[in-house]
Amino acid sequence: MGEGVDARFNSKLREAFGSTPFILTKFDKFMNWVRGSSMFMLQFGIACCSIEMMHTYAVKHDLDRFGAGVPRASPRQADVIIVPGTIVSKFAPRMKRVYDQMPEPKFVVGMGSCTISGGPFQEGYNVIKGAEEVIPVDIHVPGCPPRPEALVYGVAKLQERVANGETSPVTVKPYELEQFGDLDRDELVQHLASQIDEEDLVMRYNWAESP
Amino acid sequence: MSLEEPTPGSATEVGVTEQGLDYDAIESLLGDLVVGRESHVNAESFVVRPDRVAAALDRLKNRAGFDHLSCVTAQEYEDRFESIYHLKKYADPTHEVNLVVPTGRENPHSQSGNAVFRTADWHEREAYDLVGIEYDDHPDLRRILLPETWQGHPLRLDYDQEQPQVVAFREHANPLQQDQRDDDTDTMFVNIGPHHPATHGVLHLKTTLDGEQVADVDPDIGYLHRCEEQMCQQSTYRHQIMPYPDRWDYISAGILNEWAYARAAEDLADIDVPEYAQIIRTMSAELCRIASHMLAVGTFALDVYGDFTAIFMYATRDREIVQNILEDLTGQRLMFNYLRLGGVAWDLPDPREEFFEKTRDFLDDLPAKLEEYHDLITGNEIFQLRCVNTGVLEPDVAKSYGTTGPVARGSGIDYDLRRDDPYGYYPDLDWNVVVEDGCDNFARVLVRLREVEESAKIIEQCLDLLEDWPEDDREIQSNVPRTLKPENDREIYRAVEAAKGELGIYIRSDGTDKPARFKIRSPCFSNLQALPEMSEGEYVPDLVASLGSLDIVLGEVDR
């Protein structure tokens, strides 16, 4: 044991390390372990799933026990965004902005069927068919809504993957920004051509071709 | 008894008789405005010309006493567009009348009812957004649920859902990027939401601040518009629609919502519900109400104190207990899908004694817990400073906006559909309608806390009844045809008292097994509309408190 340390500091971990106060590991590995062990979650409520997400943070399930229970109201202080609910066309760009504001490295847990695929509302005229059209998702937690236990499992899995340096963002597909002039001149574009500046970037929700 | 002063002239309301309503008298009151008459399942309807809407509404409101515009439904037929104004009375919601306004297929125009009922403002904007009827004299006719750039009106018959939508980047440019200072004014524009912990979901408040005071607030909704009406219109009556109501007001008020659909569809298709099933429905609905009010109070405290610890945790602790009971009953924690047309999905769980014991334990503990809430919330000085005499909503303003539920009852309006338009097993039980006449944020919270007590009373009586119910008479569902096809062109508007207020459903059948038009009148939609009235001139934290006291759920506002 090191000198001057009282009994309270002589934990099991300390015993396992032996008498040396040094650990030898790769820096990357250490950083991954650190990241996985202290997840700062964005306080982000969209729909039904957010009620179960609140329960996950609250007394009975207590996500804090897993080192992932610091809900932050600002995206600048968070590194995990749980997307709990249906994303519709009006909200998608706002969610992307919130995601963009989070510092790197950042991780996404997609909670519930709507975030995965649009869920029960997939056939709606306004519903984005999954968060992955907008931001890359690391873990999907299925359910409508998933129980708090399921979300805890999903977050724990994410932590495990982050700690192993395994998590890799999925490529974001059809939601795209493009020059207005590059668009196919279909009926809608013809109609809008007079109103939109050709230099302007546009975002296109392609309902027919999204999965 | 109502706490309001009796308004002069209410005794001489046109058309009120001992038996109910005399529609001929109302027709003669409307006189030359009426061009036709229709029978809906809920009430008689008068057809008026599209340029005489305001006059007809005005006569019905001021001479016949129909002071509650519940809902405005717009729909498209093969040969015309139609807006229906569903009118009721706060004093007696069984007195109903509908105003039908047909307009031609080409370039549909109709006069706005906004001058008579403020609640028509948002409802007509929604009708414009989704169906595409234009309302003349409307102060602010723009899209409300869909983005401003949206092409087409999705609930039209010829709408192509596959067409892509294009949004220019400048539509999403950050409004805070540039310096917004204006030399002429001292006000500042601030966005609150759509990602903000105090907006209870994805609500966007465009606020204009004068120092710390709110000069103007414009709620911008539609960030959770999940096309619920369309989803219901493409589902069959019998089984496919029932899961959707759970997702309107998702704060575990599922059974209350399901009941709204069940009530409308059962009346539409003449289905009976066995008494035993009615008791189970009543009990489970009140359990949902408790769960919903618990979260309302918990998140309200979160707004006022910014406190993610004590009160919120107390509230979720108690909600967990209710959710466990409901999970035993229905098999799901949040989306119950428990009601069926003509009854409920299954009987109480086995062993029944365990279920009764569990529920009774919860009810026994409830008074002590409510004491705790009163200690923590209503007895707290900080809370009182933030809530007493802030967010004031006067009764006549509240009525004009068509607010219902705890918001209306907090403004002294004695209106509760469980008692005034009885359904389920409520008329046979002993309970009271909670009314507070404070008209402020504090009164609305008090109403919710006291309503929990009344719900507990109802559940207790239901438990007694269920416990003594003879074993061979436990009929949970009546005989319902395998495929429900209500007669062609039957129209109905029916409402129940959900946790947030009057949740109404309008259904028009077209002879098939799917509704031709399914319209949801959500209480939160009308309640939220009153927010600018409550918060202009107040401080920003009071705006947040007012918003919290309305207890909105965006799933229900946007549908």
Tab-separated table of N, CA and C in Angstrom, chain A residues 47-155:
chain	number	residue	atom	x	y	z
A	47	ALA	N	-41.624	11.346	-27.240
A	47	ALA	CA	-42.989	10.813	-27.202
A	47	ALA	C	-43.128	9.783	-26.086
A	48	CYS	N	-43.955	8.801	-26.338
A	48	CYS	CA	-44.317	7.818	-25.309
A	48	CYS	C	-43.085	7.219	-24.642
A	49	CYS	N	-42.079	6.878	-25.459
A	49	CYS	CA	-40.896	6.243	-24.911
A	49	CYS	C	-40.233	7.105	-23.849
A	50	SER	N	-40.385	8.430	-23.962
A	50	SER	CA	-39.701	9.270	-22.988
A	50	SER	C	-40.284	9.088	-21.592
A	51	ILE	N	-41.551	8.662	-21.519
A	51	ILE	CA	-42.130	8.392	-20.196
A	51	ILE	C	-41.400	7.207	-19.567
A	52	GLU	N	-41.177	6.168	-20.369
A	52	GLU	CA	-40.438	5.028	-19.846
A	52	GLU	C	-38.987	5.404	-19.586
A	53	MET	N	-38.458	6.315	-20.386
A	53	MET	CA	-37.082	6.764	-20.141
A	53	MET	C	-36.980	7.493	-18.804
A	54	MET	N	-38.018	8.298	-18.492
A	54	MET	CA	-38.016	8.975	-17.199
A	54	MET	C	-38.046	7.964	-16.066
A	55	HIS	N	-38.853	6.903	-16.269
A	55	HIS	CA	-38.886	5.857	-15.251
A	55	HIS	C	-37.532	5.169	-15.123
A	56	THR	N	-36.813	5.094	-16.237
A	56	THR	CA	-35.498	4.463	-16.174
A	56	THR	C	-34.542	5.285	-15.306
A	57	TYR	N	-34.674	6.603	-15.380
A	57	TYR	CA	-33.820	7.449	-14.546
A	57	TYR	C	-34.276	7.453	-13.087
A	58	ALA	N	-35.554	7.162	-12.853
A	58	ALA	CA	-36.146	7.412	-11.540
A	58	ALA	C	-35.937	6.234	-10.591
A	59	VAL	N	-36.633	6.304	-9.470
A	59	VAL	CA	-36.322	5.466	-8.313
A	59	VAL	C	-36.131	3.986	-8.591
A	60	LYS	N	-37.098	3.353	-9.255
A	60	LYS	CA	-37.069	1.899	-9.263
A	60	LYS	C	-35.925	1.352	-10.110
A	61	HIS	N	-35.734	1.929	-11.278
A	61	HIS	CA	-34.749	1.324	-12.186
A	61	HIS	C	-33.392	1.987	-12.094
A	62	ASP	N	-33.379	3.291	-11.926
A	62	ASP	CA	-32.174	3.998	-11.511
A	62	ASP	C	-30.964	3.748	-12.405
A	63	LEU	N	-30.991	4.340	-13.553
A	63	LEU	CA	-29.899	4.163	-14.511
A	63	LEU	C	-28.548	4.598	-13.940
A	64	ASP	N	-28.587	5.448	-12.937
A	64	ASP	CA	-27.374	5.951	-12.307
A	64	ASP	C	-26.466	4.824	-11.814
A	65	ARG	N	-27.064	3.732	-11.400
A	65	ARG	CA	-26.279	2.621	-10.877
A	65	ARG	C	-25.298	2.089	-11.892
A	66	PHE	N	-25.582	2.322	-13.177
A	66	PHE	CA	-24.745	1.766	-14.223
A	66	PHE	C	-23.729	2.783	-14.732
A	67	GLY	N	-23.602	3.869	-14.013
A	67	GLY	CA	-22.668	4.887	-14.462
A	67	GLY	C	-23.169	5.614	-15.685
A	68	ALA	N	-24.478	5.733	-15.812
A	68	ALA	CA	-25.018	6.400	-16.993
A	68	ALA	C	-26.224	7.238	-16.607
A	69	GLY	N	-26.150	7.876	-15.488
A	69	GLY	CA	-27.372	8.519	-14.997
A	69	GLY	C	-27.233	9.992	-14.746
A	70	VAL	N	-26.450	10.679	-15.561
A	70	VAL	CA	-26.372	12.119	-15.366
A	70	VAL	C	-27.145	12.785	-16.481
A	71	PRO	N	-28.429	13.045	-16.296
A	71	PRO	CA	-29.181	13.688	-17.370
A	71	PRO	C	-28.776	15.143	-17.519
A	72	ARG	N	-28.395	15.521	-18.702
A	72	ARG	CA	-27.981	16.897	-18.953
A	72	ARG	C	-29.015	17.562	-19.844
A	73	ALA	N	-29.392	18.782	-19.480
A	73	ALA	CA	-30.376	19.488	-20.289
A	73	ALA	C	-29.754	20.081	-21.538
A	74	SER	N	-28.448	20.247	-21.544
A	74	SER	CA	-27.803	20.858	-22.704
A	74	SER	C	-27.025	19.814	-23.488
A	75	PRO	N	-27.141	19.821	-24.805
A	75	PRO	CA	-26.385	18.847	-25.596
A	75	PRO	C	-24.879	19.048	-25.488
A	76	ARG	N	-24.439	20.254	-25.120
A	76	ARG	CA	-23.010	20.511	-25.032
A	76	ARG	C	-22.361	19.720	-23.915
A	77	GLN	N	-23.154	19.263	-22.959
A	77	GLN	CA	-22.589	18.549	-21.823
A	77	GLN	C	-22.871	17.068	-21.883
A	78	ALA	N	-23.447	16.604	-22.966
A	78	ALA	CA	-23.868	15.208	-23.002
A	78	ALA	C	-23.073	14.455	-24.053
A	79	ASP	N	-22.899	13.152	-23.841
A	79	ASP	CA	-22.263	12.376	-24.899
A	79	ASP	C	-23.131	11.234	-25.398
A	80	VAL	N	-24.289	11.008	-24.767
A	80	VAL	CA	-25.211	10.010	-25.296
A	80	VAL	C	-26.566	10.665	-25.501
A	81	ILE	N	-27.144	10.429	-26.628
A	81	ILE	CA	-28.516	10.893	-26.851
A	81	ILE	C	-29.387	9.652	-26.986
A	82	ILE	N	-30.397	9.580	-26.115
A	82	ILE	CA	-31.383	8.521	-26.272
A	82	ILE	C	-32.514	9.130	-27.087
A	83	VAL	N	-32.860	8.529	-28.188
A	83	VAL	CA	-33.933	9.081	-29.030
A	83	VAL	C	-35.217	8.338	-28.699
A	84	PRO	N	-36.062	8.916	-27.838
A	84	PRO	CA	-37.219	8.174	-27.358
A	84	PRO	C	-38.503	8.582	-28.047
A	85	GLY	N	-38.711	8.194	-29.274
A	85	GLY	CA	-40.028	8.452	-29.833
A	85	GLY	C	-40.035	8.674	-31.326
A	86	THR	N	-41.255	8.972	-31.799
A	86	THR	CA	-41.477	9.136	-33.228
A	86	THR	C	-40.837	10.425	-33.723
A	87	ILE	N	-40.149	10.356	-34.823
A	87	ILE	CA	-39.565	11.561	-35.416
A	87	ILE	C	-40.375	11.893	-36.655
A	88	VAL	N	-40.865	13.105	-36.695
A	88	VAL	CA	-41.674	13.512	-37.838
A	88	VAL	C	-40.907	14.563	-38.630
A	89	SER	N	-41.435	14.892	-39.789
A	89	SER	CA	-40.667	15.722	-40.712
A	89	SER	C	-40.313	17.076	-40.113
A	90	LYS	N	-41.188	17.604	-39.278
A	90	LYS	CA	-40.920	18.917	-38.723
A	90	LYS	C	-39.820	18.842	-37.659
A	91	PHE	N	-39.741	17.714	-36.994
A	91	PHE	CA	-38.800	17.615	-35.883
A	91	PHE	C	-37.423	17.129	-36.303
A	92	ALA	N	-37.340	16.368	-37.385
A	92	ALA	CA	-36.073	15.741	-37.758
A	92	ALA	C	-34.913	16.734	-37.849
A	93	PRO	N	-35.074	17.862	-38.549
A	93	PRO	CA	-33.934	18.786	-38.610
A	93	PRO	C	-33.563	19.371	-37.251
A	94	ARG	N	-34.556	19.544	-36.375
A	94	ARG	CA	-34.253	20.044	-35.024
A	94	ARG	C	-33.443	19.024	-34.256
A	95	MET	N	-33.826	17.757	-34.417
A	95	MET	CA	-33.094	16.722	-33.701
A	95	MET	C	-31.669	16.640	-34.225
A	96	LYS	N	-31.519	16.795	-35.525
A	96	LYS	CA	-30.179	16.759	-36.096
A	96	LYS	C	-29.329	17.887	-35.532
A	97	ARG	N	-29.947	19.040	-35.358
A	97	ARG	CA	-29.184	20.155	-34.806
A	97	ARG	C	-28.739	19.846	-33.377
A	98	VAL	N	-29.632	19.291	-32.580
A	98	VAL	CA	-29.266	18.942	-31.208
A	98	VAL	C	-28.124	17.942	-31.219
A	99	TYR	N	-28.226	16.959	-32.110
A	99	TYR	CA	-27.168	15.951	-32.207
A	99	TYR	C	-25.856	16.604	-32.625
A	100	ASP	N	-25.931	17.511	-33.598
A	100	ASP	CA	-24.726	18.168	-34.074
A	100	ASP	C	-24.053	18.992	-32.982
A	101	GLN	N	-24.852	19.479	-32.044
A	101	GLN	CA	-24.298	20.320	-30.989
A	101	GLN	C	-23.571	19.523	-29.913
A	102	MET	N	-23.764	18.209	-29.908
A	102	MET	CA	-23.076	17.421	-28.888
A	102	MET	C	-21.604	17.290	-29.234
A	103	PRO	N	-20.739	17.313	-28.218
A	103	PRO	CA	-19.314	17.173	-28.504
A	103	PRO	C	-18.959	15.742	-28.869
A	104	GLU	N	-17.892	15.590	-29.639
A	104	GLU	CA	-17.406	14.254	-29.968
A	104	GLU	C	-16.640	13.698	-28.774
A	105	PRO	N	-16.570	12.406	-28.565
A	105	PRO	CA	-17.333	11.395	-29.277
A	105	PRO	C	-18.741	11.313	-28.727
A	106	LYS	N	-19.686	11.003	-29.598
A	106	LYS	CA	-21.077	10.951	-29.146
A	106	LYS	C	-21.732	9.666	-29.619
A	107	PHE	N	-22.703	9.235	-28.853
A	107	PHE	CA	-23.321	7.945	-29.115
A	107	PHE	C	-24.836	8.096	-29.095
A	108	VAL	N	-25.491	7.221	-29.818
A	108	VAL	CA	-26.949	7.330	-29.935
A	108	VAL	C	-27.594	6.000	-29.578
A	109	VAL	N	-28.580	6.060	-28.686
A	109	VAL	CA	-29.394	4.889	-28.397
A	109	VAL	C	-30.767	5.153	-29.002
A	110	GLY	N	-31.181	4.327	-29.921
A	110	GLY	CA	-32.510	4.464	-30.495
A	110	GLY	C	-33.487	3.675	-29.644
A	111	MET	N	-34.468	4.376	-29.049
A	111	MET	CA	-35.369	3.697	-28.126
A	111	MET	C	-36.735	3.529	-28.784
A	112	GLY	N	-37.180	2.302	-28.920
A	112	GLY	CA	-38.544	2.051	-29.364
A	112	GLY	C	-38.695	1.865	-30.859
A	113	SER	N	-39.830	1.287	-31.223
A	113	SER	CA	-40.071	0.926	-32.617
A	113	SER	C	-40.079	2.137	-33.544
A	114	CYS	N	-40.616	3.258	-33.065
A	114	CYS	CA	-40.700	4.429	-33.943
A	114	CYS	C	-39.322	4.892	-34.349
A	115	THR	N	-38.383	4.864	-33.415
A	115	THR	CA	-37.037	5.327	-33.711
A	115	THR	C	-36.329	4.358	-34.640
A	116	ILE	N	-36.739	3.099	-34.580
A	116	ILE	CA	-36.109	2.106	-35.437
A	116	ILE	C	-36.658	2.208	-36.853
A	117	SER	N	-38.000	2.312	-36.952
A	117	SER	CA	-38.578	2.177	-38.291
A	117	SER	C	-39.804	3.048	-38.530
A	118	GLY	N	-40.188	3.850	-37.569
A	118	GLY	CA	-41.467	4.534	-37.689
A	118	GLY	C	-42.571	3.815	-36.919
A	119	GLY	N	-42.308	2.572	-36.581
A	119	GLY	CA	-43.189	1.811	-35.701
A	119	GLY	C	-44.629	1.765	-36.175
A	120	PRO	N	-45.582	1.930	-35.254
A	120	PRO	CA	-46.991	1.846	-35.647
A	120	PRO	C	-47.418	2.972	-36.573
A	121	PHE	N	-46.590	3.983	-36.706
A	121	PHE	CA	-46.971	5.136	-37.530
A	121	PHE	C	-46.232	5.140	-38.856
A	122	GLN	N	-45.638	4.017	-39.201
A	122	GLN	CA	-44.774	3.991	-40.367
A	122	GLN	C	-45.504	4.416	-41.637
A	123	GLU	N	-46.803	4.088	-41.699
A	123	GLU	CA	-47.538	4.411	-42.910
A	123	GLU	C	-48.054	5.844	-42.931
A	124	GLY	N	-47.726	6.615	-41.911
A	124	GLY	CA	-48.192	7.997	-41.872
A	124	GLY	C	-47.482	8.854	-42.901
A	125	TYR	N	-48.138	9.936	-43.283
A	125	TYR	CA	-47.593	10.785	-44.336
A	125	TYR	C	-46.453	11.653	-43.850
A	126	ASN	N	-46.217	11.688	-42.565
A	126	ASN	CA	-45.363	12.710	-41.984
A	126	ASN	C	-44.228	12.116	-41.172
A	127	VAL	N	-44.174	10.785	-41.086
A	127	VAL	CA	-43.306	10.154	-40.102
A	127	VAL	C	-42.011	9.677	-40.761
A	128	ILE	N	-40.881	10.076	-40.172
A	128	ILE	CA	-39.570	9.620	-40.646
A	128	ILE	C	-39.433	8.143	-40.273
A	129	LYS	N	-39.010	7.354	-41.230
A	129	LYS	CA	-39.024	5.907	-40.991
A	129	LYS	C	-37.751	5.467	-40.292
A	130	GLY	N	-37.559	6.009	-39.128
A	130	GLY	CA	-36.423	5.627	-38.307
A	130	GLY	C	-35.436	6.756	-38.116
A	131	ALA	N	-34.844	6.824	-36.913
A	131	ALA	CA	-33.888	7.893	-36.614
A	131	ALA	C	-32.664	7.793	-37.501
A	132	GLU	N	-32.404	6.600	-38.028
A	132	GLU	CA	-31.199	6.408	-38.803
A	132	GLU	C	-31.216	7.169	-40.118
A	133	GLU	N	-32.388	7.673	-40.503
A	133	GLU	CA	-32.434	8.526	-41.687
A	133	GLU	C	-31.784	9.871	-41.384
A	134	VAL	N	-31.625	10.185	-40.118
A	134	VAL	CA	-31.168	11.514	-39.755
A	134	VAL	C	-29.821	11.483	-39.034
A	135	ILE	N	-29.687	10.612	-38.056
A	135	ILE	CA	-28.428	10.548	-37.306
A	135	ILE	C	-28.014	9.085	-37.178
A	136	PRO	N	-26.721	8.809	-37.019
A	136	PRO	CA	-26.289	7.421	-36.892
A	136	PRO	C	-26.638	6.850	-35.516
A	137	VAL	N	-27.156	5.645	-35.508
A	137	VAL	CA	-27.614	5.048	-34.250
A	137	VAL	C	-26.698	3.878	-33.903
A	138	ASP	N	-26.289	3.819	-32.642
A	138	ASP	CA	-25.394	2.745	-32.209
A	138	ASP	C	-26.153	1.526	-31.716
A	139	ILE	N	-27.196	1.754	-30.918
A	139	ILE	CA	-27.922	0.635	-30.318
A	139	ILE	C	-29.405	0.853	-30.547
A	140	HIS	N	-30.074	-0.162	-30.998
A	140	HIS	CA	-31.530	-0.091	-31.104
A	140	HIS	C	-32.151	-0.881	-29.957
A	141	VAL	N	-33.112	-0.285	-29.273
A	141	VAL	CA	-33.839	-1.009	-28.231
A	141	VAL	C	-35.276	-1.163	-28.704
A	142	PRO	N	-35.681	-2.340	-29.135
A	142	PRO	CA	-37.028	-2.478	-29.667
A	142	PRO	C	-38.082	-2.537	-28.558
A	143	GLY	N	-39.311	-2.268	-28.941
A	143	GLY	CA	-40.421	-2.291	-27.986
A	143	GLY	C	-41.315	-1.112	-28.252
A	144	CYS	N	-42.539	-1.153	-27.739
A	144	CYS	CA	-43.454	-0.050	-28.006
A	144	CYS	C	-44.290	0.247	-26.787
A	145	PRO	N	-43.775	1.003	-25.831
A	145	PRO	CA	-42.366	1.350	-25.661
A	145	PRO	C	-41.606	0.221	-24.976
A	146	PRO	N	-40.256	0.210	-25.098
A	146	PRO	CA	-39.488	-0.784	-24.345
A	146	PRO	C	-39.651	-0.535	-22.852
A	147	ARG	N	-39.624	-1.583	-22.091
A	147	ARG	CA	-39.691	-1.392	-20.639
A	147	ARG	C	-38.395	-0.745	-20.165
A	148	PRO	N	-38.419	-0.116	-18.986
A	148	PRO	CA	-37.179	0.481	-18.473
A	148	PRO	C	-36.040	-0.531	-18.406
A	149	GLU	N	-36.359	-1.762	-18.068
A	149	GLU	CA	-35.317	-2.789	-18.001
A	149	GLU	C	-34.633	-2.948	-19.357
A	150	ALA	N	-35.439	-2.859	-20.415
A	150	ALA	CA	-34.883	-3.015	-21.755
A	150	ALA	C	-33.942	-1.867	-22.076
A	151	LEU	N	-34.332	-0.677	-21.664
A	151	LEU	CA	-33.475	0.468	-21.933
A	151	LEU	C	-32.179	0.365	-21.141
A	152	VAL	N	-32.298	-0.075	-19.888
A	152	VAL	CA	-31.101	-0.263	-19.072
A	152	VAL	C	-30.173	-1.246	-19.769
A	153	TYR	N	-30.751	-2.316	-20.306
A	153	TYR	CA	-29.953	-3.318	-21.013
A	153	TYR	C	-29.271	-2.695	-22.224
A	154	GLY	N	-30.037	-1.888	-22.963
A	154	GLY	CA	-29.469	-1.251	-24.146
A	154	GLY	C	-28.324	-0.329	-23.802
A	155	VAL	N	-28.506	0.460	-22.739
A	155	VAL	CA	-27.447	1.389	-22.341
A	155	VAL	C	-26.229	0.609	-21.851
